CSV table of C-alpha atoms in Angstrom, one decimal:
chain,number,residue,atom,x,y,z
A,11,UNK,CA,-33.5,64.5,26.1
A,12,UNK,CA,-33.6,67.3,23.9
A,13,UNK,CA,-33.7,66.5,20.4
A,14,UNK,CA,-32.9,68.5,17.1
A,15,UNK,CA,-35.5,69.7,14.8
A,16,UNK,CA,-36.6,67.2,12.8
A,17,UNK,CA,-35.4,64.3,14.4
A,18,UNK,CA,-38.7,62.2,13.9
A,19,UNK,CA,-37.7,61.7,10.7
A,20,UNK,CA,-34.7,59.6,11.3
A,21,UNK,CA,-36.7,57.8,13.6
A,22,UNK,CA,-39.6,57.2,10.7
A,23,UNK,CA,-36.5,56.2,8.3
A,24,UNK,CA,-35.3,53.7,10.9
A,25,UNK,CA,-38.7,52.1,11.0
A,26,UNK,CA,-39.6,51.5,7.6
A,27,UNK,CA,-35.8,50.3,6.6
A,28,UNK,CA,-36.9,46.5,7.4
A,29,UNK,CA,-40.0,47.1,4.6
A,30,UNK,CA,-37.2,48.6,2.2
A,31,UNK,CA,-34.9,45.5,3.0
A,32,UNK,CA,-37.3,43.1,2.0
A,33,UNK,CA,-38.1,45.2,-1.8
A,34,UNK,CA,-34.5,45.2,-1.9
A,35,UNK,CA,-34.5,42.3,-4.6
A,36,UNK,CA,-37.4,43.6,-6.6
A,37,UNK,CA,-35.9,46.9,-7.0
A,38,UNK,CA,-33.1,45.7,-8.0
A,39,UNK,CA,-34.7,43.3,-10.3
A,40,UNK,CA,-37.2,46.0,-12.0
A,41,UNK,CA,-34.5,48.8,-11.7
A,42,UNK,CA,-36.9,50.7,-10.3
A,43,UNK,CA,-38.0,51.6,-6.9
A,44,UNK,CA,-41.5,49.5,-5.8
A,45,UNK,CA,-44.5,50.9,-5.3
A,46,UNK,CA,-44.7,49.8,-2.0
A,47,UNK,CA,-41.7,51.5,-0.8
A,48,UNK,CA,-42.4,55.0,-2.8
A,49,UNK,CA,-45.8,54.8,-0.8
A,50,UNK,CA,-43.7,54.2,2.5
A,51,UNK,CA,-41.5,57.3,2.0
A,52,UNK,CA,-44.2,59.6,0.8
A,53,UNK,CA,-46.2,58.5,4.2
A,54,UNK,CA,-43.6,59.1,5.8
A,55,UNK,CA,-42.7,62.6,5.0
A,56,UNK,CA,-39.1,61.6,3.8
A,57,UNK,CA,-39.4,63.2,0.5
A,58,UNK,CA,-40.5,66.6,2.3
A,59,UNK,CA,-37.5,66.7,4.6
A,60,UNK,CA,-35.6,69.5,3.0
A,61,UNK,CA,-38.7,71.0,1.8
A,62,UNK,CA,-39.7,74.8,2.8
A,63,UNK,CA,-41.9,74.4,6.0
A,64,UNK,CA,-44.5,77.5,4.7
A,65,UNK,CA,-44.8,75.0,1.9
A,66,UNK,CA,-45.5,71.8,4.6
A,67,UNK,CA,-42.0,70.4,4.4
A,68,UNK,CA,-39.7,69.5,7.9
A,69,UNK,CA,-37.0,71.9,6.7
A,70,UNK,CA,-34.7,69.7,8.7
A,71,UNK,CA,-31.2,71.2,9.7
A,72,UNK,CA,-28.7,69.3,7.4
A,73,UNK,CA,-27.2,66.6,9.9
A,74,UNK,CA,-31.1,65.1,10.1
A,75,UNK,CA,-30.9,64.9,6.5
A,76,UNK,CA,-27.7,62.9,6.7
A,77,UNK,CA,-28.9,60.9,9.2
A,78,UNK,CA,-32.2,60.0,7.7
A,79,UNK,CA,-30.1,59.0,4.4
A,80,UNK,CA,-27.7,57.1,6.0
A,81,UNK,CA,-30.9,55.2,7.7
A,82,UNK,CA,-32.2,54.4,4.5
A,83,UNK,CA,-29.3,53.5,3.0
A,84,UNK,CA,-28.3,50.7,5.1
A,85,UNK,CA,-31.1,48.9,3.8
A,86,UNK,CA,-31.1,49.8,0.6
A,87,UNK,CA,-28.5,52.1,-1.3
A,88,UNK,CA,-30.9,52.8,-4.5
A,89,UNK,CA,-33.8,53.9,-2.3
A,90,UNK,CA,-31.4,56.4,-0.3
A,91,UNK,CA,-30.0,57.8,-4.0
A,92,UNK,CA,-33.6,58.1,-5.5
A,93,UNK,CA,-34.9,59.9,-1.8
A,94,UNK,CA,-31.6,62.2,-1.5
A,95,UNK,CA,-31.7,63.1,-5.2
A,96,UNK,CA,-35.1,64.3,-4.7
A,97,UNK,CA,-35.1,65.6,-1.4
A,98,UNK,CA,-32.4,68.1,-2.2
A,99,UNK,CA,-34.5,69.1,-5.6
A,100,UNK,CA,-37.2,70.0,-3.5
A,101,UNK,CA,-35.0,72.9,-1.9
A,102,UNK,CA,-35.6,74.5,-5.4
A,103,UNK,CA,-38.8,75.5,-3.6
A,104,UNK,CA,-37.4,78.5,-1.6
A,105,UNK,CA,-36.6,80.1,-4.6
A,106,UNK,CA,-40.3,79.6,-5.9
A,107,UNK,CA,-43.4,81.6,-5.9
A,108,UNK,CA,-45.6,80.1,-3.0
A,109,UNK,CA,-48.1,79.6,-5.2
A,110,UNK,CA,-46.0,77.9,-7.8
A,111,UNK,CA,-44.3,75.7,-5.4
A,112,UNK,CA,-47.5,74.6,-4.1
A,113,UNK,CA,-48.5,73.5,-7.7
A,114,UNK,CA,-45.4,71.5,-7.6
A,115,UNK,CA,-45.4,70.2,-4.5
A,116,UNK,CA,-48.6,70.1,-2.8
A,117,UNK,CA,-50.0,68.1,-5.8
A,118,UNK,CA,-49.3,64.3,-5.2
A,119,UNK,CA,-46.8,62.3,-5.4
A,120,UNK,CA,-44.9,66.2,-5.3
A,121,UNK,CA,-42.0,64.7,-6.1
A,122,UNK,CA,-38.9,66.7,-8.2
A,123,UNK,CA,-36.4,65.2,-10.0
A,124,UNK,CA,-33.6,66.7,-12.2
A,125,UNK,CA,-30.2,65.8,-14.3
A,126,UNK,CA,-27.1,67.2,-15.4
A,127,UNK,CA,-26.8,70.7,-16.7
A,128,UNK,CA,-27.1,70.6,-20.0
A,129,UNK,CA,-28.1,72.7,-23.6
A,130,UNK,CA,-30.0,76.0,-23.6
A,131,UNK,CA,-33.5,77.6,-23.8
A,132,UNK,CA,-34.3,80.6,-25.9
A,133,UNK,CA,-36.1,83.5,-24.3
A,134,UNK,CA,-39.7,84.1,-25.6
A,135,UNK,CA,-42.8,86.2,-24.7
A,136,UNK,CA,-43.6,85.0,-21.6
A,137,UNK,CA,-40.6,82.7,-21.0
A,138,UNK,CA,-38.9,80.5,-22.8
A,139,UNK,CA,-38.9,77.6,-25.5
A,140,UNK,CA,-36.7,74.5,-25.2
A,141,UNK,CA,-35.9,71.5,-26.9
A,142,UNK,CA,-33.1,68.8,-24.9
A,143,UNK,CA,-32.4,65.5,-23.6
A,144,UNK,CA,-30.8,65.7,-20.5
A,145,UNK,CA,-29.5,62.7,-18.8
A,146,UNK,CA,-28.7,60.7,-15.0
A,147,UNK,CA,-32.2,61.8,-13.7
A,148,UNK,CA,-32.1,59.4,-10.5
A,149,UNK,CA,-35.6,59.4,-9.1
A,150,UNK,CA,-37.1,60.3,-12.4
A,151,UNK,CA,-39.2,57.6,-12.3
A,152,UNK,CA,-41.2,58.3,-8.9
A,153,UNK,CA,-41.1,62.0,-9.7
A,154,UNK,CA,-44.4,64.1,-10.8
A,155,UNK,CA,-42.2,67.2,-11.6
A,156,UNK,CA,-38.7,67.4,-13.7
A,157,UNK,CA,-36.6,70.3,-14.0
A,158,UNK,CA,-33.5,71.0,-16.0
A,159,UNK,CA,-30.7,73.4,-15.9
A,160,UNK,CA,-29.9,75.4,-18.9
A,161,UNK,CA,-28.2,78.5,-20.4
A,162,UNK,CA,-30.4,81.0,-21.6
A,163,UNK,CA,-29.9,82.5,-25.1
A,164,UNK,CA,-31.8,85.5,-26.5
A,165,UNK,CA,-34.6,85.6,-29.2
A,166,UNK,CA,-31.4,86.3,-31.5
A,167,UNK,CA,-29.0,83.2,-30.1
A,168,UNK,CA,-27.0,85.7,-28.2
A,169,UNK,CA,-26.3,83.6,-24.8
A,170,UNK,CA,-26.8,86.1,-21.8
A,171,UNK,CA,-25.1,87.2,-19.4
A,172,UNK,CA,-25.1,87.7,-15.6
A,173,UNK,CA,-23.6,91.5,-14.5
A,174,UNK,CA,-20.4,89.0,-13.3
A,175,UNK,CA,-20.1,87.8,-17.2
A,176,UNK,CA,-20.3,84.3,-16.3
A,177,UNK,CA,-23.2,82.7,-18.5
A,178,UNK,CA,-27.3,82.9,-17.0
A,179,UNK,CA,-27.9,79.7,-15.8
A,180,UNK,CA,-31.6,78.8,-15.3
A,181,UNK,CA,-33.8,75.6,-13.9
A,182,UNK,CA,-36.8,75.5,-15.7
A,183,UNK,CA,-39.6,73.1,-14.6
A,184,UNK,CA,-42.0,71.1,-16.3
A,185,UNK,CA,-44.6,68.3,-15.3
A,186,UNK,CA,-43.3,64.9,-16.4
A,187,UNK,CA,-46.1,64.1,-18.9
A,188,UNK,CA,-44.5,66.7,-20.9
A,189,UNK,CA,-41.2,64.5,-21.1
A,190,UNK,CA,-40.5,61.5,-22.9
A,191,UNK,CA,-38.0,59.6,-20.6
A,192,UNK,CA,-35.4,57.1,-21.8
A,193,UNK,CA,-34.5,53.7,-20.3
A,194,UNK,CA,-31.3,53.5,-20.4
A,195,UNK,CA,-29.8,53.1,-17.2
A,196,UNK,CA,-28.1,49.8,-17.3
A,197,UNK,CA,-25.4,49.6,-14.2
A,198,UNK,CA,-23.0,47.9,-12.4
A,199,UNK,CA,-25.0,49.7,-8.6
A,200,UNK,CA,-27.2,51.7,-7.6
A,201,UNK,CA,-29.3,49.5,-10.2
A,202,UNK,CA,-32.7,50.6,-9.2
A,203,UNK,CA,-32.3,54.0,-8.9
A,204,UNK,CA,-33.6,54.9,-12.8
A,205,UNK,CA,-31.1,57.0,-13.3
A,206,UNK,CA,-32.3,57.9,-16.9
A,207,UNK,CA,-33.2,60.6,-19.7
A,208,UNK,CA,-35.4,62.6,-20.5
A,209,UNK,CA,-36.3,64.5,-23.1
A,210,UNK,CA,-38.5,67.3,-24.2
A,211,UNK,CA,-39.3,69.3,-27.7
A,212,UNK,CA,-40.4,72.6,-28.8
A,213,UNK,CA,-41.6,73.2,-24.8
A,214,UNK,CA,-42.6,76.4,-23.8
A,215,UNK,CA,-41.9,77.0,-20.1
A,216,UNK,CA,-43.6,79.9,-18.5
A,217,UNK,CA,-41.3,82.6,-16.7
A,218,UNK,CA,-42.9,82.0,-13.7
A,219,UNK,CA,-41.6,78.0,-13.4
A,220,UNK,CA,-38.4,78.8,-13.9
A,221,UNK,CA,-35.8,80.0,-11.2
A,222,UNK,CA,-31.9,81.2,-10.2
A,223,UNK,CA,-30.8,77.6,-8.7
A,224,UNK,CA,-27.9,78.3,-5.5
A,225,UNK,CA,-28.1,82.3,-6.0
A,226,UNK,CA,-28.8,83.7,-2.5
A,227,UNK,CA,-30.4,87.0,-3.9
A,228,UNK,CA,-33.1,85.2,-5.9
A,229,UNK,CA,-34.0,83.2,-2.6
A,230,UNK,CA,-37.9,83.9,-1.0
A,231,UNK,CA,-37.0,81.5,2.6
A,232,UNK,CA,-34.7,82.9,4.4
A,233,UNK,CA,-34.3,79.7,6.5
A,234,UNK,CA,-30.1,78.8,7.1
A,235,UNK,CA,-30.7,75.7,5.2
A,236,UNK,CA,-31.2,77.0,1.7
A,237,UNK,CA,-28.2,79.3,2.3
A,238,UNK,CA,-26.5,76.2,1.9
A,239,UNK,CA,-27.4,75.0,-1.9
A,240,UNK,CA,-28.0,72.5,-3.5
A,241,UNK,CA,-24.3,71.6,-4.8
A,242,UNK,CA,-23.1,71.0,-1.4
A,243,UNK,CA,-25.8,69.3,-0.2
A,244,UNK,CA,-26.0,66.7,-2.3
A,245,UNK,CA,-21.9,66.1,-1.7
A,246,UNK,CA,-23.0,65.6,2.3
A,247,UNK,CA,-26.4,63.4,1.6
A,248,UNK,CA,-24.4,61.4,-1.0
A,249,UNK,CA,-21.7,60.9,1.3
A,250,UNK,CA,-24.6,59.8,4.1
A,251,UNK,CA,-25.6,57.2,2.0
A,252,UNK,CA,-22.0,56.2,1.7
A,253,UNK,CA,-21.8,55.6,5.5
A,254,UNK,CA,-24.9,54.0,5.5
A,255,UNK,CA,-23.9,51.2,2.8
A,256,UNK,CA,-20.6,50.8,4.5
A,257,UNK,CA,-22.2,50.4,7.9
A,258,UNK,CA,-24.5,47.6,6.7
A,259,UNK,CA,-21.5,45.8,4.8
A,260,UNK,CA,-18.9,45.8,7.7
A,261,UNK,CA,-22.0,44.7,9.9
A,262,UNK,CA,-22.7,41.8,7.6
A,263,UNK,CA,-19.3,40.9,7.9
A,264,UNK,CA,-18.7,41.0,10.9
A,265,UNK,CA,-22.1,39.0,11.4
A,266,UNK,CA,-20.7,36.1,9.0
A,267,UNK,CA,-16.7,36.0,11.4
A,268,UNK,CA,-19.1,35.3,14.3
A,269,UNK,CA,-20.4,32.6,12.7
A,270,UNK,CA,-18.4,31.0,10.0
A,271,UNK,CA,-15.5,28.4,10.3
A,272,UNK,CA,-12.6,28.8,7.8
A,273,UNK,CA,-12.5,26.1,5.1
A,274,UNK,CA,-9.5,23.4,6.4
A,275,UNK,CA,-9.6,24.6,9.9
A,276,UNK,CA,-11.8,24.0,12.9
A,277,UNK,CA,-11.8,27.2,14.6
A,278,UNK,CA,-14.2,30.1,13.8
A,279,UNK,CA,-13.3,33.1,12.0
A,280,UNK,CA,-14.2,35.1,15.1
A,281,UNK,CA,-10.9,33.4,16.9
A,282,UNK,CA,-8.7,34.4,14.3
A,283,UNK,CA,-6.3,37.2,15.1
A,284,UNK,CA,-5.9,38.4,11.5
A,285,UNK,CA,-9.9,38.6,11.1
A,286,UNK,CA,-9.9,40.5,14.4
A,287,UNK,CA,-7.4,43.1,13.8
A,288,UNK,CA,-9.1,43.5,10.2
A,289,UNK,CA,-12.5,44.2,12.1
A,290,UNK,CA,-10.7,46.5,14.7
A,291,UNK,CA,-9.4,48.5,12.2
A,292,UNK,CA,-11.6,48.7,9.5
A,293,UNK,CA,-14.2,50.0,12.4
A,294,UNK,CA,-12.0,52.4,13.2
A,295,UNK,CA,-11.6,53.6,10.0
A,296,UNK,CA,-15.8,53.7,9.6
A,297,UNK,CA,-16.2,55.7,12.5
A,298,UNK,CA,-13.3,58.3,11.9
A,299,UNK,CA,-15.2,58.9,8.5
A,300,UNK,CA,-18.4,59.3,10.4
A,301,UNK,CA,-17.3,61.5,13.0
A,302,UNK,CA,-15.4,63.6,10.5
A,303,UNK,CA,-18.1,64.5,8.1
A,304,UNK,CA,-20.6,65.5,10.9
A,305,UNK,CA,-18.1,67.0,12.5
A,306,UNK,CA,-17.9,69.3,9.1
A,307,UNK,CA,-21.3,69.5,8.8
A,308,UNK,CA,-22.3,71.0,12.3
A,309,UNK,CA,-19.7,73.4,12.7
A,310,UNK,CA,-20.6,74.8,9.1
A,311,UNK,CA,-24.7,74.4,10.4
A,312,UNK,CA,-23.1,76.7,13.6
A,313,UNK,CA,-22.0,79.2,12.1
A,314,UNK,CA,-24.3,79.8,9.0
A,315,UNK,CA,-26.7,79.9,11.4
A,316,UNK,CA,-25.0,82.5,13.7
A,317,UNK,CA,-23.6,84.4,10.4
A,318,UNK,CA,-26.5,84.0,8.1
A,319,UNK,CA,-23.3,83.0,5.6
A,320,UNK,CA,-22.5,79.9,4.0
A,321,UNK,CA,-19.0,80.9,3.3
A,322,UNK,CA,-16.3,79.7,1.0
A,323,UNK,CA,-14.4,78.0,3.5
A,324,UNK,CA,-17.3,75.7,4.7
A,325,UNK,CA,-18.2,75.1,0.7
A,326,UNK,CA,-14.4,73.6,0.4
A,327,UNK,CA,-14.4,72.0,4.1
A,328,UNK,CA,-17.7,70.3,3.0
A,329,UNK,CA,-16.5,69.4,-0.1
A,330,UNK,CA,-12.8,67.6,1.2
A,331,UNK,CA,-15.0,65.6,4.1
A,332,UNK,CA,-17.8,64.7,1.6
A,333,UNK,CA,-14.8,63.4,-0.7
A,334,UNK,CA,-13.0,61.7,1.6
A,335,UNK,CA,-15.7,60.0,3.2
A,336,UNK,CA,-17.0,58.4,0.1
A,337,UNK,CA,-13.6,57.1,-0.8
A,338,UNK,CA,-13.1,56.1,2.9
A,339,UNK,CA,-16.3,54.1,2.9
A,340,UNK,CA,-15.6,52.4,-0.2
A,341,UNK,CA,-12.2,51.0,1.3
A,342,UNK,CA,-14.0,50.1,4.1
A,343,UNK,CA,-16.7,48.1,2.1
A,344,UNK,CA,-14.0,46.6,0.1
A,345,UNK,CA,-12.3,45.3,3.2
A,346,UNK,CA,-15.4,43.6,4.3
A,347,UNK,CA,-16.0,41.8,0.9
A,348,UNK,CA,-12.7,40.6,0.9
A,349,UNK,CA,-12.8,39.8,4.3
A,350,UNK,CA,-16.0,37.3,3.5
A,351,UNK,CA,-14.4,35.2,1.0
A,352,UNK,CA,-15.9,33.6,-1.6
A,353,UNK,CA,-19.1,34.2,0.2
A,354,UNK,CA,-19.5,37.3,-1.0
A,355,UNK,CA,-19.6,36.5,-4.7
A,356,UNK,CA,-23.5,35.3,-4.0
A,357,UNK,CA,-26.4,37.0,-4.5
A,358,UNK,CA,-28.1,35.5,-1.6
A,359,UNK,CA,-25.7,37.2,1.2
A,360,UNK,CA,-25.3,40.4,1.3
A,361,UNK,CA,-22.4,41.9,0.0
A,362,UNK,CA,-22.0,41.6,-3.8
A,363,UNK,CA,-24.8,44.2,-4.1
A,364,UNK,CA,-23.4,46.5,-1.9
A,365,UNK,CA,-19.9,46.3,-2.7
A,366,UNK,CA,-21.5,47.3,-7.0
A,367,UNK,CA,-23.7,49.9,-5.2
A,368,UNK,CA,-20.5,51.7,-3.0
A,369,UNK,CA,-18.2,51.4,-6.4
A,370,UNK,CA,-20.9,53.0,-8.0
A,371,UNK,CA,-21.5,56.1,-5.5
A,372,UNK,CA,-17.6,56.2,-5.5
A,373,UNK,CA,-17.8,56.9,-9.4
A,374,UNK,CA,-20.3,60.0,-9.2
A,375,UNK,CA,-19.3,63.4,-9.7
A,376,UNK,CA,-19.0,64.0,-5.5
A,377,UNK,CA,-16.3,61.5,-5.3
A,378,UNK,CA,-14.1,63.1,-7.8
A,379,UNK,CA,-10.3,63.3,-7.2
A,380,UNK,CA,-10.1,67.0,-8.6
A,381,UNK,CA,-11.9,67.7,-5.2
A,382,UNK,CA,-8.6,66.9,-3.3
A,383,UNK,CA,-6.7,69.8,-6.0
A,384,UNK,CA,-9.4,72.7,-5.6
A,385,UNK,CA,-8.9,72.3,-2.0
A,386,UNK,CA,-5.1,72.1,-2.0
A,387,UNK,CA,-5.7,74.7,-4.2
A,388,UNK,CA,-7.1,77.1,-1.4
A,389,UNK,CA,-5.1,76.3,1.4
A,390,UNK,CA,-1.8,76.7,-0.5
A,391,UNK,CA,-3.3,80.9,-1.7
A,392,UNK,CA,-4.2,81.1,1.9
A,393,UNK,CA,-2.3,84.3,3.4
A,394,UNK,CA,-1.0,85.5,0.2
């Protein structure tokens, strides 16, 4: 059987998920991810996925990302936020200096982690001078590296400007003992992803470790992937990870109708029409939402790499499945929790955590509902 570039990696997710199962607790205990399972990913090569292969990375084609996430993420949602977070920052990388990017990611752990665009940096000799907090750095904590994305003003204040007016964005990077980072991610999910700030003062960051983040003139690869950008993929290894925590949820449910009897009644929920047409539905739902977002991902992989173009079209067609799929698998994850009972408020089973971690994913910026109007947007100035 022939199989895609990169596919060893969704194999080497599948294999360590039991090991990330059983830290499950811990990590979300410590809000953190453990040691042990940072050590599994980094052996693994899960961090390098989307990583520039002159710089040693897989440079996987986009669905083995998505796959690999969703892998990960049936075990453990916080793992699969803190890998995809930084797995996409690594894609930074093609728009490096080889011998820059090796410093960053060549030196161990190599890891890259980054927050919300935020504040500004003023243009000095030699670079530039900054002093921010930035914050919802997921994967801060495993990370060796941070970057930041900030509007560049002139030695005078004046912000500048690209030749399109629209203000010059910059990532600047800086090695995370020059941070100061800020505990203060206290959540309903995705507890143990470390989702916090960071902040540095009076930095200087050299010219050469800064660069144009999603412009495809400043890139150095030329491979399809990082045509791509960063924005939109994170919306389709977000909504992976998504899949993957609704996956594990509607399996635990349907794991607990096989077994359970319903309280006053001798016959097991697995006999009960109701509980069957929930399942049989629900499922369908689930694998709609799969088959859609892959869908939408490889026929936007076909064509950018026939095209060399990652057009407008595919950016909104990625964003409307990526949104839809996230809501979709929270309904599907809420289905299953109700569909356990008062089971399901325990700790000890497995669907209170996951049903906080999918509500939580459904809250970030990739689920938002203004998605739905930019696309209606387009297709209504279509043929005008």
């Amino acid at each position: 059987m022939n199989r895609p570039q990169g596919f060893d990696l969704v194999e080497r997710a599948r294999a360590i998920a039991p090991l990330i199962a059983g830290e499950a607790d811990e990590i979300e205990r410590t809000r953190r991810l453990t040691s042990t399972v940072v050590s599994a990913l980094i052996e693994n090569g899960l961090y390098r996925a989307l990583l520039p292969q002159s710089l040693g990375g897989a440079e996987v084609p986009i669905e083995i990302f998505m796959e690999m996430q969703e892998e990960i993420a049936k075990a453990d949602a916080s793992t699969a936020w803190c890998l995809g977070q930084c797995s996409v920052c690594a894609m930074i990388a093609a728009s490096l200096n080889h011998d820059i990017a090796c410093e960053i990611f060549d030196t161990p752990p190599g890891i890259l982690a980054w927050g919300a665009i935020a504040h500004e940096a003023r243009a000095v000799e030699g670079g530039y001078r900054v002093t921010a907090r930035w914050d919802f750095a997921s994967g801060s904590r495993q990370a060796s590296w941070l970057g930041a994305h900030v509007r560049i003003v002139g030695a005078d204040g004046t912000p500048r400007k690209n030749a399109d007016g629209s203000p010059e964005v910059r990532t600047i990077l800086f090695p995370v003992a020059s941070a100061v980072l800020h505990d203060v991610w206290q959540a309903i999910g995705l507890a143990g992803t470390g989702t916090d700030s960071y902040e540095v003062s009076d930095l200087f960051i050299p010219e050469r470790f800064t660069a144009f983040r999603d412009v495809p003139s400043a890139l150095v690869e030329t491979g399809p992937l990082y045509r791509i950008g960063t924005g939109s993929s994170f919306s389709l290894g977000f909504a992976a990870v998504s899949l993957g925590v609704a996956r594990a949820t509607l399996d635990a449910a349907i794991a607990l109708s096989r077994a359970k009897h319903q309280s006053l009644a001798a016959s097991a929920m697995r006999d009960n029409q109701a509980v069957q047409g929930l399942i049989g539905r629900t499922e369908g739902d689930l694998r709609a939402a799969r088959a859609y977002l892959y869908a939408t991902a490889n026929a936007m992989w076909r064509d950018l790499c026939a095209t060399g173009q990652f057009s407008p079209a595919h950016r909104s067609a990625v964003r409307l499945a990526a949104t839809w799929t996230i809501h979709q698998s929270a309904k599907v994850v809420d289905a299953a929790y109700h569909m356990a009972g008062a089971t399901a408020v325990f700790r000890s089973n497995p669907f209170e955590r996951r049903f906080r971690d999918m509500h939580a994913i459904a809250q970030q910026i990739q689920a938002r509902d203004t998605h739905y109007e930019d696309v209606g947007k387009a297709i209504l100035a279509e043929g005008r």
